Structures are given as C-alpha cells and as structure tokens.
Short mmCIF file of C-alpha atoms in Angstrom, two decimals:
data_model
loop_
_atom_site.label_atom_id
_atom_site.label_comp_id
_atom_site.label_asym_id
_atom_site.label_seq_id
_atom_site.Cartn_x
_atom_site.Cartn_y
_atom_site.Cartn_z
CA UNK C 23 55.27 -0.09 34.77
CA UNK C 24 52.85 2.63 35.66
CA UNK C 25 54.59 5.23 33.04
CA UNK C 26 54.32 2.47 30.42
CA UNK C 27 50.82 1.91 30.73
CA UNK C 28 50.26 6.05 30.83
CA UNK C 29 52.20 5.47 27.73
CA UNK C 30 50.25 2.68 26.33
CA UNK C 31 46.91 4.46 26.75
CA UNK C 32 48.30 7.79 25.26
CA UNK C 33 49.14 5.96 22.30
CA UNK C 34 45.99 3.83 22.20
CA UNK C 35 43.96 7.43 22.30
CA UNK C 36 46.13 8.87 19.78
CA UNK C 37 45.42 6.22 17.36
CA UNK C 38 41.58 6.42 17.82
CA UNK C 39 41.55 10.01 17.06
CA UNK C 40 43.59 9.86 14.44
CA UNK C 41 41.23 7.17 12.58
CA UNK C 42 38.67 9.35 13.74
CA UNK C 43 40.20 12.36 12.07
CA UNK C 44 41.11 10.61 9.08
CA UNK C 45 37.87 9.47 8.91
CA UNK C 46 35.87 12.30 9.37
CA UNK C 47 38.16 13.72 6.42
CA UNK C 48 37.14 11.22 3.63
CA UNK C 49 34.16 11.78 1.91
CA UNK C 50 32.19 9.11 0.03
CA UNK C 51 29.06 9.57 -2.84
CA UNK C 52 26.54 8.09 -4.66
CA UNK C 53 25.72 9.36 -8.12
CA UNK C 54 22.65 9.44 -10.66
CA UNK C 55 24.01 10.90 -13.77
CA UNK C 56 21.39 11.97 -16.42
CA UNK C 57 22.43 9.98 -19.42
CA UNK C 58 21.50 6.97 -17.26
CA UNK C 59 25.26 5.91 -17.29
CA UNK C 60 25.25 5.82 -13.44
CA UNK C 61 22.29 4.99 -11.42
CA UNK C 62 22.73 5.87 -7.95
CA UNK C 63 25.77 4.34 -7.79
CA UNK C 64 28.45 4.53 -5.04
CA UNK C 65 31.43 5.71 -6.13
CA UNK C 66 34.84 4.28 -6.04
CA UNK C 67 37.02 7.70 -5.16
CA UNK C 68 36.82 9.02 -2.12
CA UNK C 69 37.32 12.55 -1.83
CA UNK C 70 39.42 14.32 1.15
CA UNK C 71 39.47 17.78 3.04
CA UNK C 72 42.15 19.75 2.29
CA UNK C 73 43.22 23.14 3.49
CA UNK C 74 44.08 23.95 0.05
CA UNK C 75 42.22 27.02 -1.88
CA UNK C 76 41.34 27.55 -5.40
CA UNK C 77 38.70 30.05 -7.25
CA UNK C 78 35.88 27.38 -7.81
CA UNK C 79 32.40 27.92 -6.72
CA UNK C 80 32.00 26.88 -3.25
CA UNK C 81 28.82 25.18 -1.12
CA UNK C 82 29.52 26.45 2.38
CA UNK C 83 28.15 23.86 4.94
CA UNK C 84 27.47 24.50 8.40
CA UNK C 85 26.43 22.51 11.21
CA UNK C 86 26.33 25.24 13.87
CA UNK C 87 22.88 26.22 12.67
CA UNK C 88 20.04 24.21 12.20
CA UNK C 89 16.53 23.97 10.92
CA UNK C 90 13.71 21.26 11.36
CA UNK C 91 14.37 17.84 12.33
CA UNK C 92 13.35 14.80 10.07
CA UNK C 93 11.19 12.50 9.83
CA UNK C 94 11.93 10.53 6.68
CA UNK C 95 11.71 9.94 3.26
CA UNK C 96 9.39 7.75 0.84
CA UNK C 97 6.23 7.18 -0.45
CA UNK C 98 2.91 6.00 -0.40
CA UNK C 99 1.81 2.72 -0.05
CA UNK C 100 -1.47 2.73 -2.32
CA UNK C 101 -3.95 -0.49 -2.56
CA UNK C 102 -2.92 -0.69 -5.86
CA UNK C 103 1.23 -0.49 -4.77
CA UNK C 104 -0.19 -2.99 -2.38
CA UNK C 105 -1.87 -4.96 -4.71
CA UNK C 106 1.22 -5.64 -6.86
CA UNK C 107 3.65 -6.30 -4.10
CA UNK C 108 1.18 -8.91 -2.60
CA UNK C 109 0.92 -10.94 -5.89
CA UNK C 110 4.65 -11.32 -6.08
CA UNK C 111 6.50 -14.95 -4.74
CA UNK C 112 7.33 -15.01 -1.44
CA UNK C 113 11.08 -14.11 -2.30
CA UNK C 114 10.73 -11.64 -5.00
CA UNK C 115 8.77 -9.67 -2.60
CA UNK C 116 10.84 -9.81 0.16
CA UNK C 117 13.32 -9.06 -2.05
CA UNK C 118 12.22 -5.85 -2.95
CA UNK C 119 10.54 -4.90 0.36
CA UNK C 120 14.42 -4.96 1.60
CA UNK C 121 15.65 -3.04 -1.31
CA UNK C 122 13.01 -0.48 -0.33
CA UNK C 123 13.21 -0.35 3.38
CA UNK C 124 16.49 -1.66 4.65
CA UNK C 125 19.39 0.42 4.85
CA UNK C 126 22.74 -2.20 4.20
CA UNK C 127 24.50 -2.15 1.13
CA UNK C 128 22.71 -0.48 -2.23
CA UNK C 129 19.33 -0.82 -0.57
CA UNK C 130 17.64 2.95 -0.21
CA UNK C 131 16.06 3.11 3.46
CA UNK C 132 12.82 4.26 2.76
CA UNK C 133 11.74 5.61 6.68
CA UNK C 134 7.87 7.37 5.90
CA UNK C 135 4.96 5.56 4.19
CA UNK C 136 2.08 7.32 3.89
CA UNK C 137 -1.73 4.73 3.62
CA UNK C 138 -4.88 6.08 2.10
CA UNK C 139 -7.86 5.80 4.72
CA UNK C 140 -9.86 3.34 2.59
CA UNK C 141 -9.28 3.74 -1.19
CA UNK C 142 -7.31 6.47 -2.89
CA UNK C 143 -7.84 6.63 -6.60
CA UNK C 144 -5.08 4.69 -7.19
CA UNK C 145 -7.29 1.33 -5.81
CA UNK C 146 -9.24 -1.26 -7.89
CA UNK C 147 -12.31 0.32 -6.58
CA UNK C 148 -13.81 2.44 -4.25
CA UNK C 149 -14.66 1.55 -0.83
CA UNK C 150 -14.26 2.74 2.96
CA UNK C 151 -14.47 0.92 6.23
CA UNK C 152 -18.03 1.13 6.95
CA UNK C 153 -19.69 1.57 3.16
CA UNK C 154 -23.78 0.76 3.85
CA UNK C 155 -26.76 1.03 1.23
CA UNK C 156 -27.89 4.86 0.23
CA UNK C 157 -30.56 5.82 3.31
CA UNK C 158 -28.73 3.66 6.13
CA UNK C 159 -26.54 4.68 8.99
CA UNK C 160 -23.92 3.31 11.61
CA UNK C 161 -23.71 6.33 14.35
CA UNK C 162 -21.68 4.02 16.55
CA UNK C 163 -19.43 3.02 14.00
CA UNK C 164 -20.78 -0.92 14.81
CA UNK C 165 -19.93 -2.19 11.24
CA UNK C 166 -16.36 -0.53 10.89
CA UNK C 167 -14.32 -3.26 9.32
CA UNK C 168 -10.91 -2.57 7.71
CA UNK C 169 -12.07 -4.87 4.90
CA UNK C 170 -10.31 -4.69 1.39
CA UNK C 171 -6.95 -3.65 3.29
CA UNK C 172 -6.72 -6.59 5.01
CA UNK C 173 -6.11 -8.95 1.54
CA UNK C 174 -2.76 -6.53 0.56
CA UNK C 175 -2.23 -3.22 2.41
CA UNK C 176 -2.04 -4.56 5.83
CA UNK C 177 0.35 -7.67 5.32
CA UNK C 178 2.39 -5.87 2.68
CA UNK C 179 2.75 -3.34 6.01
CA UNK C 180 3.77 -5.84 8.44
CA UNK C 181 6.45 -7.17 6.25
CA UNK C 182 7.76 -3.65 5.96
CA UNK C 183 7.40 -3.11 9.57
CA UNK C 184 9.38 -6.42 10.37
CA UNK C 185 12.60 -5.17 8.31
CA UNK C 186 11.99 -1.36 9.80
CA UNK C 187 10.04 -1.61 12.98
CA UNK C 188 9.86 2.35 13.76
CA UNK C 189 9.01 3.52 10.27
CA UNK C 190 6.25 6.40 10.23
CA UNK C 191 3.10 6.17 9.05
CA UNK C 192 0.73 8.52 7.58
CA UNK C 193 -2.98 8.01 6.93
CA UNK C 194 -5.08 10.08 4.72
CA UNK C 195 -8.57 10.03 3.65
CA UNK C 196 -9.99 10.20 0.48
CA UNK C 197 -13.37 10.49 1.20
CA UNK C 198 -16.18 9.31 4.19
CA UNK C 199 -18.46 6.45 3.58
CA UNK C 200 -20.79 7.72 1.18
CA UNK C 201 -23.80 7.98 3.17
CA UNK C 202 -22.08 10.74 5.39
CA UNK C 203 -21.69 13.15 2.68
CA UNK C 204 -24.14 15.52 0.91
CA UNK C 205 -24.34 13.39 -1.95
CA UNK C 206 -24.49 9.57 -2.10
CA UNK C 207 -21.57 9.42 -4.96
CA UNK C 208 -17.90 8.63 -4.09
CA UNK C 209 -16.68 12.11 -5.68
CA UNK C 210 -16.92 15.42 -4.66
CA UNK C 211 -19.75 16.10 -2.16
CA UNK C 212 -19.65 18.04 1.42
CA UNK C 213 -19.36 15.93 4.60
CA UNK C 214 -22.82 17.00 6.12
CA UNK C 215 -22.45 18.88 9.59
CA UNK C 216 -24.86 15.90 11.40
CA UNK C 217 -22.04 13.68 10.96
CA UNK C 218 -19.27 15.33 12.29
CA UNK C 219 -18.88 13.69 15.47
CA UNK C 220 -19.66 9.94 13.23
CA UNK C 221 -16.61 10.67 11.03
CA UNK C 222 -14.36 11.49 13.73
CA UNK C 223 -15.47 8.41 15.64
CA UNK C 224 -14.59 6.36 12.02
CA UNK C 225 -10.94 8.03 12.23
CA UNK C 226 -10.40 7.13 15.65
CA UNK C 227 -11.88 3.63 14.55
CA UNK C 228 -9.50 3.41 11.72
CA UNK C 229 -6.19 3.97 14.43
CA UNK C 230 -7.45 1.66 16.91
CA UNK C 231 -7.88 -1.04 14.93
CA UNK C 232 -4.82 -0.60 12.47
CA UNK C 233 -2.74 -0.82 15.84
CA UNK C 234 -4.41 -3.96 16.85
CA UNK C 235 -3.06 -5.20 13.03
CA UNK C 236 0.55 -4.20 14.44
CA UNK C 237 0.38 -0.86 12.70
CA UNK C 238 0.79 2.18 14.01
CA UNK C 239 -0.77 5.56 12.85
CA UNK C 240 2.16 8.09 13.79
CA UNK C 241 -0.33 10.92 11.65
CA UNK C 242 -3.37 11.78 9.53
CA UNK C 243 -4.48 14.35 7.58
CA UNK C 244 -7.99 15.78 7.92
CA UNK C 245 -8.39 15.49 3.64
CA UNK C 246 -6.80 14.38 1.29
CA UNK C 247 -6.82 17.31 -1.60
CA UNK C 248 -9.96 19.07 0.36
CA UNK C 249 -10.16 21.97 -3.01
CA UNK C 250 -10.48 19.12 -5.45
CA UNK C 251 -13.76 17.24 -5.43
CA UNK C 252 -13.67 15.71 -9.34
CA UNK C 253 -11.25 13.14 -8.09
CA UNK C 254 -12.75 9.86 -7.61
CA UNK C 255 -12.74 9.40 -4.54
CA UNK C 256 -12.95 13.09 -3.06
CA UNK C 257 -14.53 15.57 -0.72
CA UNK C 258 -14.72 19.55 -1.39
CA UNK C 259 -13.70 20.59 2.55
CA UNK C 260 -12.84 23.95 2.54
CA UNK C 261 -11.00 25.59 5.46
CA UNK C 262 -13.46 26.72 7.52
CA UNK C 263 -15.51 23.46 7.18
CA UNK C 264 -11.85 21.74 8.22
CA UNK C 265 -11.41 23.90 11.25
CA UNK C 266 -14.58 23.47 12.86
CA UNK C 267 -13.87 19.64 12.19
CA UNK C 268 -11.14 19.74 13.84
CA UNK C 269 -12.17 21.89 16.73
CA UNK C 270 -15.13 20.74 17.64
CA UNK C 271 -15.02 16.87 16.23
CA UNK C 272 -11.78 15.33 15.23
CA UNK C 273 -9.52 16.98 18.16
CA UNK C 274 -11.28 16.16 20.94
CA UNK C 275 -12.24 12.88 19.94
CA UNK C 276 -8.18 11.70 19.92
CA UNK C 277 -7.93 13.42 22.87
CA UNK C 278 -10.80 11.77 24.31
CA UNK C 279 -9.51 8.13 22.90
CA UNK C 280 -6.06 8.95 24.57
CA UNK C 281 -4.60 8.80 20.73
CA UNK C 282 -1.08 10.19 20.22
CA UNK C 283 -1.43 10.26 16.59
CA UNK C 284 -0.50 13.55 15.34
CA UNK C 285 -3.16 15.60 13.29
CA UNK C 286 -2.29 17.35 9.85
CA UNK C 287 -4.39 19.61 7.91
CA UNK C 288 -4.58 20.71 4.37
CA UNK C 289 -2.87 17.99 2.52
CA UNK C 290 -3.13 19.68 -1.17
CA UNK C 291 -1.41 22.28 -3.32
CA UNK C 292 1.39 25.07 -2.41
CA UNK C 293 -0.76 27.62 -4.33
CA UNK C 294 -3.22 27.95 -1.05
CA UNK C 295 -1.16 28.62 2.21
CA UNK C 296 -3.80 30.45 3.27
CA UNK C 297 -6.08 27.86 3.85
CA UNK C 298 -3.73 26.14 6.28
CA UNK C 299 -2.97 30.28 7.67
CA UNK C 300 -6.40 30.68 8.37
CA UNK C 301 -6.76 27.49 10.29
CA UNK C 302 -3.80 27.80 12.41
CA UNK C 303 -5.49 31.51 13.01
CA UNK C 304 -8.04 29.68 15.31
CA UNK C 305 -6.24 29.12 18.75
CA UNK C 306 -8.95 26.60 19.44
CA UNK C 307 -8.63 24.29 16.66
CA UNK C 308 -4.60 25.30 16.64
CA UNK C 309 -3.98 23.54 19.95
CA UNK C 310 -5.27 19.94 18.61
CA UNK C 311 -3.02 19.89 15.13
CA UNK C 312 0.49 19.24 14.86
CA UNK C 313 1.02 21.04 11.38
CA UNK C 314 0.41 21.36 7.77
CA UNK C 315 0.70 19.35 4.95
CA UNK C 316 1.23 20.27 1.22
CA UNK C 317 1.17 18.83 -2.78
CA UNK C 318 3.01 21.06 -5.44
CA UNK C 319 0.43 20.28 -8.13
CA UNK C 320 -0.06 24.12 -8.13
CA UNK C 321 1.90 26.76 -6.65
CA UNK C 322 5.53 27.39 -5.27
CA UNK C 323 7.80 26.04 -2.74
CA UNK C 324 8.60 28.76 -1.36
CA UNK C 325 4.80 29.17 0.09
CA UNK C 326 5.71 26.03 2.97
CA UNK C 327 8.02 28.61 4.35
CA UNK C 328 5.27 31.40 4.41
CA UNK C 329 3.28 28.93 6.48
CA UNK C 330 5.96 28.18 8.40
CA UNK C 331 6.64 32.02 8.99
CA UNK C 332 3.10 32.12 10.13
CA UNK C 333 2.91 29.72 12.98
CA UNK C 334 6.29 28.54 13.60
CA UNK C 335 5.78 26.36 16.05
CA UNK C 336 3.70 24.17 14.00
CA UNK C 337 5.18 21.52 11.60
CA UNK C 338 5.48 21.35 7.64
CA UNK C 339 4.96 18.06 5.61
CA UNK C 340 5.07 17.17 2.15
CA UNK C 341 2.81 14.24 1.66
CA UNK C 342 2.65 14.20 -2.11
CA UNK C 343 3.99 14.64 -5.77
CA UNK C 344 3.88 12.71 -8.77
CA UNK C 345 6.97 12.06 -10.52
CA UNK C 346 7.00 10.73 -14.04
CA UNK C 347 9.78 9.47 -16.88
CA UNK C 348 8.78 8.42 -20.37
CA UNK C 349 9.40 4.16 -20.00
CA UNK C 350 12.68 3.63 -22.16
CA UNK C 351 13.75 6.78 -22.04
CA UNK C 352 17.68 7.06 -22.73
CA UNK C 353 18.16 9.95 -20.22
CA UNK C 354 16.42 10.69 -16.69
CA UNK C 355 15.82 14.17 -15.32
CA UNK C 356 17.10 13.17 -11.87
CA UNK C 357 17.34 16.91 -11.15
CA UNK C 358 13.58 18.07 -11.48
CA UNK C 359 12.57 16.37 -8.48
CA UNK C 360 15.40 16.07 -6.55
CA UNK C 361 15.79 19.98 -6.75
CA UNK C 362 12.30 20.29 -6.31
CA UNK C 363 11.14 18.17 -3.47
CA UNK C 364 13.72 16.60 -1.77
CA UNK C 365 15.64 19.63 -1.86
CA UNK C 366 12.82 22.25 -2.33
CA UNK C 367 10.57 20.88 0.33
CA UNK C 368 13.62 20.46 3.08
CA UNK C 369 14.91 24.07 2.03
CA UNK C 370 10.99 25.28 3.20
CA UNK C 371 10.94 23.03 6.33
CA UNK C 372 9.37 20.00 5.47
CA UNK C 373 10.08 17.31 7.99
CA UNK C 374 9.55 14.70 5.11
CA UNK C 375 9.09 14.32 1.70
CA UNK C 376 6.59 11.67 -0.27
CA UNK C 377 6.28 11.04 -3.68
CA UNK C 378 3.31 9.46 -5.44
CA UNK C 379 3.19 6.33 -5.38
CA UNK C 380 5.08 3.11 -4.44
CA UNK C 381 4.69 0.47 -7.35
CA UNK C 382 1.90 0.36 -10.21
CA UNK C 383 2.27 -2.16 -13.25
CA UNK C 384 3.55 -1.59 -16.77
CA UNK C 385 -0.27 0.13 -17.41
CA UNK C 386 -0.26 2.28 -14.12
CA UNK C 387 -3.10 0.41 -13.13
CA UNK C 388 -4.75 0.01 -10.91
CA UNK C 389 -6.76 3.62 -10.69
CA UNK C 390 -10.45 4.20 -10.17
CA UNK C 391 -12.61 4.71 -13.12
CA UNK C 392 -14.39 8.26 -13.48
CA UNK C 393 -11.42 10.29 -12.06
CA UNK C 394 -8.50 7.85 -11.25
CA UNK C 395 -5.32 8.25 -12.45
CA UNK C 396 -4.04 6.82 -15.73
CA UNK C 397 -0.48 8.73 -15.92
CA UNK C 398 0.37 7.76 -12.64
CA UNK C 399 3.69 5.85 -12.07
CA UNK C 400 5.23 3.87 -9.37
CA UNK C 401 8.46 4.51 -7.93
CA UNK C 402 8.97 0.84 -8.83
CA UNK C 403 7.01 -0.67 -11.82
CA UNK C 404 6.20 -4.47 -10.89
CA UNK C 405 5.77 -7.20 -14.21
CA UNK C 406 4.29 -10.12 -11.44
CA UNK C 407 8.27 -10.93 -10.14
CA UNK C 408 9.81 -8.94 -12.07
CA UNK C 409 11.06 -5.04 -10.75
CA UNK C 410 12.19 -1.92 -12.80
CA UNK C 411 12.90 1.23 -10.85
CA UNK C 412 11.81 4.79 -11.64
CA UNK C 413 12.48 8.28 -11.45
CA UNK C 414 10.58 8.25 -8.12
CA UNK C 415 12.75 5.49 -6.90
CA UNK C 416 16.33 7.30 -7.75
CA UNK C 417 15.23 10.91 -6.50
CA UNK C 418 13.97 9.83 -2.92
CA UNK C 419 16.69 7.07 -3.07
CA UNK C 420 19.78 9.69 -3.02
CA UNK C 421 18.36 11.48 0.50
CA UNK C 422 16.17 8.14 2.42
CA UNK C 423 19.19 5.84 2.57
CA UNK C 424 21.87 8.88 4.76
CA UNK C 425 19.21 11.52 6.13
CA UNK C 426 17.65 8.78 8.54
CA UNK C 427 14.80 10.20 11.21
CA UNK C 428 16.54 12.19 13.64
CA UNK C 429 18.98 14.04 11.43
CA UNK C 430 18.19 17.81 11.53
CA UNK C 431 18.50 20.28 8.27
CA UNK C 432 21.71 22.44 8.48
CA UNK C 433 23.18 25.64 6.64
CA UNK C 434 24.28 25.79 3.06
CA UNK C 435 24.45 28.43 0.81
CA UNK C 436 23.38 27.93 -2.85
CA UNK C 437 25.62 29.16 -5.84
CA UNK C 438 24.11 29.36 -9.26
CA UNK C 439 23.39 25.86 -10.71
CA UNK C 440 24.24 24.18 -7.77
CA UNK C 441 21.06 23.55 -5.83
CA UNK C 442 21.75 21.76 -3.12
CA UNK C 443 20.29 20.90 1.11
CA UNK C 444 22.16 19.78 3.88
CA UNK C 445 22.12 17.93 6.92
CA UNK C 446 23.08 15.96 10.29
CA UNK C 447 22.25 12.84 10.95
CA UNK C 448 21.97 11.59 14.38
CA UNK C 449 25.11 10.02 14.44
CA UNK C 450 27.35 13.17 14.11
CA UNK C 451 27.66 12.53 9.86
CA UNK C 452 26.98 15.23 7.20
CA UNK C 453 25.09 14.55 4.27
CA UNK C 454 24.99 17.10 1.10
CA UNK C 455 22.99 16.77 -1.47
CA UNK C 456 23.50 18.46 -4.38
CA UNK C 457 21.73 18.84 -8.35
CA UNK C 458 23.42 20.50 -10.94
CA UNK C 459 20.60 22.35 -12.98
CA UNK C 460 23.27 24.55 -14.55
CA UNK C 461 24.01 24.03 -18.38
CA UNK C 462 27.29 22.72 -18.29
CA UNK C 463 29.29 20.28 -15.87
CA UNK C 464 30.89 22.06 -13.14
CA UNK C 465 33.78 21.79 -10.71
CA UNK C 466 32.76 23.27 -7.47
CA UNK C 467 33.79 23.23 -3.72
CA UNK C 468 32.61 21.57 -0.46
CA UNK C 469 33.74 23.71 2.52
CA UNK C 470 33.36 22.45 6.12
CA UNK C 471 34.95 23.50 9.10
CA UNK C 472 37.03 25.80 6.95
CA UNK C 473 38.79 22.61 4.96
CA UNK C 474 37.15 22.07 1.25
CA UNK C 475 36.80 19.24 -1.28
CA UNK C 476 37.25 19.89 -5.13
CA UNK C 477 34.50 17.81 -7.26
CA UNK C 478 32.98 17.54 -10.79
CA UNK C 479 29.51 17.20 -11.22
CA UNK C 480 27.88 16.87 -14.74
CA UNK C 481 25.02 19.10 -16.04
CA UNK C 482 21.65 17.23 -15.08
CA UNK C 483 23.40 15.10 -12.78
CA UNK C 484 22.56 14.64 -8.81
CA UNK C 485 25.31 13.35 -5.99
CA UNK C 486 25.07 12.53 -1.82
CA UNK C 487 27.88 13.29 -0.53
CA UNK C 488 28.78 11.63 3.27
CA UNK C 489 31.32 12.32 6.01
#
C-alpha cells in the first residue's frame, strides 16, 4: 500500500508539471492591426515553443536580467474626463469604468490615474481649492475646500477605486490659487517666495483631505509643465525656484505631516533633463523626492535614461502625452505611440506610462478658454451613454491589461522594424510587446529559454504576446 501511494503521488506530480510545462509552452496574443481589421483582439491560435531553428529575425527575451519595476499603465482622469463619465446612467458608466479598470475578459486593466490639483486646462473653468478675491489671503489654509471635484472627480474616483482598490494615484498642479502668485491671472506668473511655506501647507491640505474622500495620493509632482506659463492654467517654475521649494517648503512639510506620498519633480518635456539633473544635484532637496517625471512634447526618449544615468537611484515617470487619430479614420497608427511611449518610455525606465486624457466629448470639450486645449482627445470619446474608443485607448490597452504593478522590465534585443519591450509580471508570466514600424509584414522569432516561436506580424501592426 505504501509503494502505491509513493506511486500515486509520483504520478500526481508528474501530471502537474507536465500541465505546467505544457503550459508555460503555449503562447497567447492580442492584436491591433492598422487597417482597423482587428482591434485589440485576442487571438484564436496559440503559438508553441519549439526547439526548431530557422533564419528569421529573432527577439531574444531574457528574464535573468532586469530593469525597473512597474507601476502601471493609464491615464489621466481630467474634470472634464470626469465630467463626462459622471453624466452617464448609472449602468453605462459602470459599464465603462469596468471596461477601463477591471482586468477579466476584453476589459484593459488600467492600474495608474493621474488627477490635476484643482483644474487642468482640460476643466470647464479654472479654479483651485482655496481661490479668494485679488488682495486677500488664507496663511493657514482655513478655507481649503476641495470644491468643484467633489460634483465629478471624486465619485467618478471612488467608483474606480471600488472595482481596483490599490490603483495609483498621481496628483499634479496646474497652478496655486491666484493670489499666491506674482500676478493675479490664472496663467503664467511666479509663485512669490512669501508663500512658499502657504503652498506647501495647500499640498499637504489637498492629500489629507482627498484621503478622508477614500482617495489616496500615492504621488505629486511639484508643476505641472513648470517651462510653459501660456497655458491656462500655468506657472513659469524654473529649476532652481523648484528646488528650493522642495528643500526648504514642500519636503519638510510631508515629512512634518507624516505623509508617505512620494514627491516628483519636473513633470514636462524630454528636451530639458537638465532641469531635473540639476535638482537631483542638490543632496538637500535630493533626499525629500522620489524621482522625475517627463512629457515628450519636445525632445527624445532617450533623455529619461540620461536622467536615469545621472542619479540612479531615483525613479523615472512618464506622466503625459497626447495621442490623437483623425475621427473616422479607416486606418489607426497603433505603432506611433505604442513604440513611442509604452515601449519608448519602459525602454528608458519609466515605471509608468500616461497618456492625455481619459474621455472628452465628440468636440474635445471641455478645455479652458485663453489657452485650453481644443485638439485634445480622450482615450474614450463619450456621446452622454454612448462610448467610442481611441487611439489612446488601444495603445495603453495592449501593455495595462498583462504588465500589472509589480512586474519588472526584462531583456530584449531589438532587430530592425521590430520595436519591441519586455517583461515579468509578478506571477512568473512573460509579456512581449512588440510594433512592427518596418515597411512590410514580417515573420520573425520569439526566443526564450533557448526554445523559439515563429509569427507574422503586419507592417503598422502591434501584438502582446503572453506565456
């Protein structure tokens, strides 16, 4: 009886790592193509490892060495995204808030939201949390109310937060009430030294009581675009102004409040890593931020990694990127921004990437008058209950829904036309994702653990590949 049990349990183990094996063999995907065809789809064939060779281009992916951890993928959650999804029925939006944020069937898993600190210049209007007539002040921050976000921003948030409870948040400022800056106007203007220690008290203010809504503030960024004051709202903070902020104001006041939200400066365009250099420079503002955040309005990719090179032991972001089809359009260019950003960004160790922004209407509206923006799309474009989804919504869709927080960037190699990322996820699986910016449709390799895969991809066309 004893050697029939041994026997059983043998068996019983065999089986499990064979399934395991076999498992670990298959490969599934999900495809965009660019004739609109396929929109991240998953597809029917699964693929195997084989020990077979050919003479194909091969994308070499290794696991034994690793980059940054993740934190997730999405977007941000304007007022006016807020605004939308607020005026929808009950089910319609809950709906789409599942589509967006839940991770079962075709639904995309969106893990990182990023909230403007009172309006962006995608809001109805402009306002902060403590606006007061031109010659009056609140040192104590007495009248700090979250106001206008409580009517859409701050329910739409606790619905997303009940389908993905440990989503991250980041908050960023457009501008300080007006009457703390150099000029009593909503754009451009200098925060004036006197009120230093006010704003940071108002930032503190603004993470206290968003976590007494439920919310929690996981990060901000000093500024929002700090080298472009014509946006409406804005602030012209340039890095020296930021670092003494940050030293002297903003870091010790978290650390006085006992705050474990994470501070991020910069927040604007890849052309300027040496704004973020020169701050990081300063070992006393260095020990109060967590990183560096960056927009690729301007500049190159590549540049993250420069900063990175600079102070590696402080963290990359990228917070923000407009993405933008023609409406109707019979093709999509799935692989601008998926080679771009999601790729692009993760390449030059971004923990995250967020496009711009989460829902508008068939006008883009709403945007601020005198400097908001007209051209700006949503990832989902809301007609009261009824949804159509974007470029924004495909591109982050084909890396939120398999690289979930906690996976970790791993080795590939790049052959022409094949750009391409790779990672873990925390549950042992491998995700690849690959664009094929070449000029004609290619058959290519997936080696792993020195087994490959043989697959087409289509010119223009983007796949995930899992196992």
């Amino acid at each position: 009886m004893k050697f029939k049990a041994i026997s059983y349990c043998f068996a019983v183990m065999f089986s499990i790592s064979t399934l395991q094996s076999t498992a670990q063999n298959n490969v599934s995907s999900w495809l965009t193509k660019a004739d609109r065809s396929v929109l991240f789809a998953k597809q029917t064939a699964v693929l195997k490892f084989s020990s077979e060779q050919n003479k194909n281009p091969t994308i070499f992916v290794n696991d034994k060495e690793t980059y940054q951890p993740i934190d997730g993928f999405g977007y941000t959650l304007t007022g006016g995204s807020a605004q939308h999804i607020i005026k929808m029925s009950a089910p319609a939006r809950a709906t789409l808030l599942k589509e967006l944020f839940a991770t079962d069937g075709n639904n995309i898993g969106v893990s990182y939201i990023r909230l403007s600190i009172g309006a962006s210049d995608l809001n109805e209007k402009v306002f902060s949390y403590n606006d007061l007539p031109e010659g009056e002040t609140d040192l104590q921050q007495a009248k700090f109310d979250l106001g206008l976000d409580k009517a859409d921003v701050i329910p739409v948030m606790k619905e997303i937060l009940a389908i993905n409870p440990k989503i991250k948040i980041l908050g960023s400022p457009w501008s300080p009430p007006l009457w703390m800056k150099t000029t009593y106007d909503a754009r451009g203007g200098i925060l004036k030294p006197e009120f230093y220690e006010v704003y940071a008290k108002y930032l503190v203010k603004y993470v206290q009581e968003m976590k007494k809504e439920g919310i929690t503030i996981d990060a901000i960024t000093v500024q929002n675009e700090p080298l472009h004051p014509g946006n409406n709202p804005s602030l012209l903070m340039v890095a020296p102004d930021q670092a003494i902020f940050v030293k002297k104001n903003l870091g010790p006041a978290f650390e006085k409040a006992g705050l474990k939200t994470k501070i991020i400066i910069y927040d604007h365009n890849a052309d300027r890593p040496d704004y973020p250099i020169s701050i990081l420079d300063d070992p006393e503002a260095k020990k109060y931020i967590d990183g560096s955040a960056f927009h690729l309005y301007g500049g190159k990719i590549e540049a993250l990694t420069d900063v990175h090179n600079a102070h590696p032991d402080k963290n990359i972001y990228f917070s923000e990127q407009m993405v933008v089809e023609e409406p109707g359009s019979s093709t999509i260019n799935i692989i601008n921004p998926v080679k771009r950003l999601i790729i692009g960004a993760t390449r030059n160790w971004s923990r995250n990437v967020l496009e711009w922004n989460l829902a508008a209407d068939l006008e883009n509206k709403p945007f601020t008058d005198r400097g908001g923006c007209p051209t700006c799309q949503g990832a989902v474009t809301i007609d009261k209950d009824k949804v159509s989804r974007n470029l924004a919504y495909y591109s982050v869709a084909h890396a939120s829904k398999f690289v979930r927080p906690g996976s970790v960037r791993i080795a590939s190699n790049e052959p022409s036309g094949l750009s391409n990322v790779a990672f873990k996820t925390p549950d042992g699986k491998k995700v690849l994702i690959v664009a094929n910016t070449g000029s004609t449709n290619t058959t290519f390799n997936i080696s792993y653990n020195g087994k490959i895969i043989s697959t087409t991809l289509e010119k223009g066309s983007v796949s995930t590949y899992i196992w």
